Amino acid sequence: LMPSFTAMAMTLVLLVFVLIEFIRIGRLYPIGQILHTYLQRYLDSREDSGPLIVSPHYLLLGCLLPLALIQTTTTLDPNIKFVLSMSGVNALGIGDSAASIVGSNFGGLIFPRIPGSNKSVEGTAGSFISMGLFSIACYVGYQRMILGGGVYSYGGFFDVPRVVLDVFMFQSLACSLLELVTDQMDNLYLGLYCLTFGLVVLHASSS
């Protein structure tokens, strides 16, 4: 709810991550070797193939960049701007996690035309639905808590303007499909793709 402060805090955390990685890769005494041994268990084989452990940096950047970039826009409705600022959190924290959880526990239908992929229809559907619901919840919650109401004019949770629902639906679908076909560095660009596609759909729906 305080995007500028959140962006600053995430930037400071990113600097801490870089410092930790510098200490680890240089095996600086007294904790360099301890950090190296501890962090080895969290390697992501898709991204951490070289000497650097970059997956946590990519994840943080994926959440930070949409949040920081959207602050330069002054013409958007505050509700939509807040939801779009959460594109990285939505794509990575909600959609990607839901795809993994649903796919691991309930996945049975594997997409046949994606070579080397074991991603399931159920996982992709879980990502799409969870991202859409999260976007609606952010929109409604922001309006109720910050702007003082207006969305519940008929008392319903889904009483959201049609153009906003279009943005959330197509944004969630596009992001879920991209997550389906990506294999590397998706933590870095999935949030930016989610933000960009949301702005494109918003512009197209409003014109």
GROMACS .gro file of C-alpha atoms in nm:
model
  207
    1LEU     CA    1   0.000   0.000   0.000
    2MET     CA    2   0.312   0.221   0.010
    3PRO     CA    3   0.472   0.143  -0.328
    4SER     CA    4   0.758   0.391  -0.306
    5PHE     CA    5   0.862   0.265   0.036
    6THR     CA    6   0.822  -0.095  -0.077
    7ALA     CA    7   1.038  -0.033  -0.384
    8MET     CA    8   1.307   0.128  -0.169
    9ALA     CA    9   1.298  -0.161   0.079
   10MET     CA   10   1.325  -0.418  -0.200
   11THR     CA   11   1.619  -0.228  -0.349
   12LEU     CA   12   1.799  -0.239  -0.014
   13VAL     CA   13   1.732  -0.613   0.012
   14LEU     CA   14   1.871  -0.658  -0.339
   15LEU     CA   15   2.189  -0.477  -0.236
   16VAL     CA   16   2.217  -0.710   0.064
   17PHE     CA   17   2.179  -1.008  -0.171
   18VAL     CA   18   2.458  -0.874  -0.392
   19LEU     CA   19   2.682  -0.824  -0.089
   20ILE     CA   20   2.615  -1.177   0.033
   21GLU     CA   21   2.692  -1.316  -0.312
   22PHE     CA   22   3.016  -1.115  -0.324
   23ILE     CA   23   3.120  -1.260   0.013
   24ARG     CA   24   3.020  -1.613  -0.092
   25ILE     CA   25   3.191  -1.621  -0.430
   26GLY     CA   26   3.509  -1.468  -0.285
   27ARG     CA   27   3.499  -1.707   0.015
   28LEU     CA   28   3.574  -1.407   0.234
   29TYR     CA   29   3.667  -1.492   0.592
   30PRO     CA   30   3.498  -1.565   0.827
   31ILE     CA   31   3.159  -1.652   0.672
   32GLY     CA   32   3.231  -1.687   0.300
   33GLN     CA   33   3.273  -2.065   0.304
   34ILE     CA   34   2.978  -2.107   0.540
   35LEU     CA   35   2.755  -1.909   0.303
   36HIS     CA   36   2.878  -2.108   0.005
   37THR     CA   37   2.804  -2.442   0.171
   38TYR     CA   38   2.464  -2.329   0.296
   39LEU     CA   39   2.343  -2.173  -0.031
   40GLN     CA   40   2.442  -2.470  -0.246
   41ARG     CA   41   2.125  -2.652  -0.140
   42TYR     CA   42   1.910  -2.378  -0.294
   43LEU     CA   43   2.062  -2.381  -0.642
   44ASP     CA   44   1.821  -2.361  -0.935
   45SER     CA   45   1.959  -2.578  -1.213
   46ARG     CA   46   1.782  -2.369  -1.478
   47GLU     CA   47   1.947  -2.040  -1.375
   48ASP     CA   48   2.242  -2.110  -1.147
   49SER     CA   49   2.459  -2.302  -1.394
   50GLY     CA   50   2.765  -2.076  -1.355
   51PRO     CA   51   2.965  -1.960  -1.053
   52LEU     CA   52   2.699  -1.705  -0.952
   53ILE     CA   53   2.379  -1.783  -0.765
   54VAL     CA   54   2.139  -1.549  -0.941
   55SER     CA   55   1.793  -1.701  -0.888
   56PRO     CA   56   1.711  -1.499  -0.571
   57HIS     CA   57   1.827  -1.181  -0.745
   58TYR     CA   58   1.607  -1.258  -1.046
   59LEU     CA   59   1.310  -1.327  -0.822
   60LEU     CA   60   1.350  -1.000  -0.634
   61LEU     CA   61   1.408  -0.801  -0.953
   62GLY     CA   62   1.103  -0.963  -1.108
   63CYS     CA   63   0.891  -0.826  -0.824
   64LEU     CA   64   1.071  -0.492  -0.797
   65LEU     CA   65   1.083  -0.373  -1.159
   66PRO     CA   66   0.705  -0.360  -1.225
   67LEU     CA   67   0.654  -0.187  -0.891
   68ALA     CA   68   0.919   0.076  -0.967
   69LEU     CA   69   0.835   0.133  -1.333
   70ILE     CA   70   0.461   0.185  -1.284
   71GLN     CA   71   0.529   0.472  -1.041
   72THR     CA   72   0.635   0.689  -1.334
   73THR     CA   73   0.280   0.672  -1.475
   74THR     CA   74   0.046   0.946  -1.354
   75THR     CA   75  -0.259   0.896  -1.579
   76LEU     CA   76  -0.381   0.558  -1.456
   77ASP     CA   77  -0.672   0.498  -1.222
   78PRO     CA   78  -0.520   0.446  -0.873
   79ASN     CA   79  -0.686   0.105  -0.830
   80ILE     CA   80  -0.554  -0.030  -1.159
   81LYS     CA   81  -0.215   0.127  -1.098
   82PHE     CA   82  -0.190  -0.054  -0.766
   83VAL     CA   83  -0.285  -0.388  -0.920
   84LEU     CA   84  -0.036  -0.343  -1.206
   85SER     CA   85   0.235  -0.250  -0.958
   86MET     CA   86   0.179  -0.594  -0.807
   87SER     CA   87   0.239  -0.766  -1.142
   88GLY     CA   88   0.565  -0.921  -1.028
   89VAL     CA   89   0.419  -1.048  -0.702
   90ASN     CA   90   0.114  -1.177  -0.888
   91ALA     CA   91   0.309  -1.356  -1.162
   92LEU     CA   92   0.583  -1.502  -0.943
   93GLY     CA   93   0.439  -1.525  -0.593
   94ILE     CA   94   0.086  -1.624  -0.689
   95GLY     CA   95   0.070  -1.761  -1.044
   96ASP     CA   96   0.401  -1.947  -1.057
   97SER     CA   97   0.347  -2.092  -0.710
   98ALA     CA   98  -0.010  -2.198  -0.789
   99ALA     CA   99   0.103  -2.364  -1.113
  100SER     CA  100   0.364  -2.562  -0.922
  101ILE     CA  101   0.135  -2.663  -0.634
  102VAL     CA  102  -0.167  -2.753  -0.848
  103GLY     CA  103   0.043  -2.921  -1.114
  104SER     CA  104   0.237  -3.130  -0.860
  105ASN     CA  105  -0.070  -3.246  -0.670
  106PHE     CA  106  -0.343  -3.264  -0.933
  107GLY     CA  107  -0.167  -3.251  -1.270
  108GLY     CA  108  -0.256  -3.533  -1.504
  109LEU     CA  109  -0.293  -3.380  -1.848
  110ILE     CA  110   0.052  -3.290  -1.978
  111PHE     CA  111   0.078  -3.048  -2.269
  112PRO     CA  112   0.190  -3.275  -2.555
  113ARG     CA  113   0.345  -3.025  -2.796
  114ILE     CA  114   0.601  -2.868  -2.564
  115PRO     CA  115   0.924  -3.074  -2.597
  116GLY     CA  116   1.089  -3.160  -2.267
  117SER     CA  117   0.814  -3.000  -2.060
  118ASN     CA  118   0.618  -3.175  -1.785
  119LYS     CA  119   0.383  -2.884  -1.722
  120SER     CA  120   0.018  -2.974  -1.692
  121VAL     CA  121  -0.312  -2.827  -1.801
  122GLU     CA  122  -0.427  -2.826  -1.438
  123GLY     CA  123  -0.120  -2.631  -1.326
  124THR     CA  124  -0.166  -2.368  -1.596
  125ALA     CA  125  -0.536  -2.339  -1.511
  126GLY     CA  126  -0.446  -2.298  -1.143
  127SER     CA  127  -0.204  -2.020  -1.233
  128PHE     CA  128  -0.464  -1.840  -1.446
  129ILE     CA  129  -0.743  -1.862  -1.187
  130SER     CA  130  -0.523  -1.765  -0.890
  131MET     CA  131  -0.376  -1.465  -1.071
  132GLY     CA  132  -0.718  -1.342  -1.175
  133LEU     CA  133  -0.858  -1.374  -0.823
  134PHE     CA  134  -0.552  -1.205  -0.674
  135SER     CA  135  -0.590  -0.911  -0.915
  136ILE     CA  136  -0.957  -0.870  -0.826
  137ALA     CA  137  -0.880  -0.895  -0.455
  138CYS     CA  138  -0.609  -0.627  -0.487
  139TYR     CA  139  -0.842  -0.399  -0.683
  140VAL     CA  140  -1.131  -0.435  -0.438
  141GLY     CA  141  -0.911  -0.424  -0.128
  142TYR     CA  142  -0.725  -0.112  -0.240
  143GLN     CA  143  -1.048   0.072  -0.316
  144ARG     CA  144  -1.207  -0.027   0.014
  145MET     CA  145  -0.907   0.039   0.238
  146ILE     CA  146  -0.742   0.338   0.071
  147LEU     CA  147  -1.001   0.515  -0.140
  148GLY     CA  148  -1.298   0.456   0.085
  149GLY     CA  149  -1.525   0.224  -0.109
  150GLY     CA  150  -1.725   0.237  -0.428
  151VAL     CA  151  -1.663  -0.107  -0.571
  152TYR     CA  152  -1.926  -0.278  -0.356
  153SER     CA  153  -2.213  -0.078  -0.506
  154TYR     CA  154  -2.418  -0.398  -0.529
  155GLY     CA  155  -2.254  -0.570  -0.235
  156GLY     CA  156  -2.074  -0.827  -0.446
  157PHE     CA  157  -1.706  -0.918  -0.454
  158PHE     CA  158  -1.700  -0.936  -0.832
  159ASP     CA  159  -1.866  -0.598  -0.890
  160VAL     CA  160  -1.568  -0.470  -1.086
  161PRO     CA  161  -1.588  -0.264  -1.408
  162ARG     CA  162  -1.587  -0.474  -1.725
  163VAL     CA  163  -1.276  -0.308  -1.868
  164VAL     CA  164  -1.087  -0.392  -1.548
  165LEU     CA  165  -1.201  -0.755  -1.562
  166ASP     CA  166  -1.082  -0.771  -1.923
  167VAL     CA  167  -0.739  -0.647  -1.821
  168PHE     CA  168  -0.713  -0.897  -1.534
  169MET     CA  169  -0.839  -1.190  -1.742
  170PHE     CA  170  -0.615  -1.139  -2.045
  171GLN     CA  171  -0.316  -1.043  -1.833
  172SER     CA  172  -0.351  -1.358  -1.622
  173LEU     CA  173  -0.401  -1.577  -1.929
  174ALA     CA  174  -0.102  -1.436  -2.116
  175CYS     CA  175   0.124  -1.465  -1.813
  176SER     CA  176   0.013  -1.824  -1.745
  177LEU     CA  177   0.080  -1.922  -2.107
  178LEU     CA  178   0.423  -1.759  -2.104
  179GLU     CA  179   0.509  -1.943  -1.782
  180LEU     CA  180   0.405  -2.262  -1.957
  181VAL     CA  181   0.658  -2.231  -2.239
  182THR     CA  182   0.951  -2.065  -2.058
  183ASP     CA  183   1.236  -2.265  -1.916
  184GLN     CA  184   1.502  -2.020  -1.798
  185MET     CA  185   1.516  -1.678  -1.631
  186ASP     CA  186   1.137  -1.659  -1.607
  187ASN     CA  187   1.166  -1.503  -1.261
  188LEU     CA  188   1.340  -1.206  -1.418
  189TYR     CA  189   1.101  -1.118  -1.700
  190LEU     CA  190   0.766  -1.276  -1.612
  191GLY     CA  191   0.663  -0.981  -1.394
  192LEU     CA  192   0.763  -0.728  -1.661
  193TYR     CA  193   0.571  -0.923  -1.923
  194CYS     CA  194   0.267  -0.929  -1.695
  195LEU     CA  195   0.289  -0.551  -1.644
  196THR     CA  196   0.341  -0.477  -2.014
  197PHE     CA  197   0.057  -0.699  -2.128
  198GLY     CA  198  -0.174  -0.547  -1.867
  199LEU     CA  199  -0.100  -0.196  -1.993
  200VAL     CA  200  -0.152  -0.304  -2.356
  201VAL     CA  201  -0.490  -0.464  -2.279
  202LEU     CA  202  -0.593  -0.163  -2.069
  203HIS     CA  203  -0.513   0.075  -2.353
  204ALA     CA  204  -0.692  -0.146  -2.608
  205SER     CA  205  -1.000  -0.186  -2.387
  206SER     CA  206  -1.020   0.185  -2.311
  207SER     CA  207  -0.990   0.304  -2.671
   0.00000   0.00000   0.00000
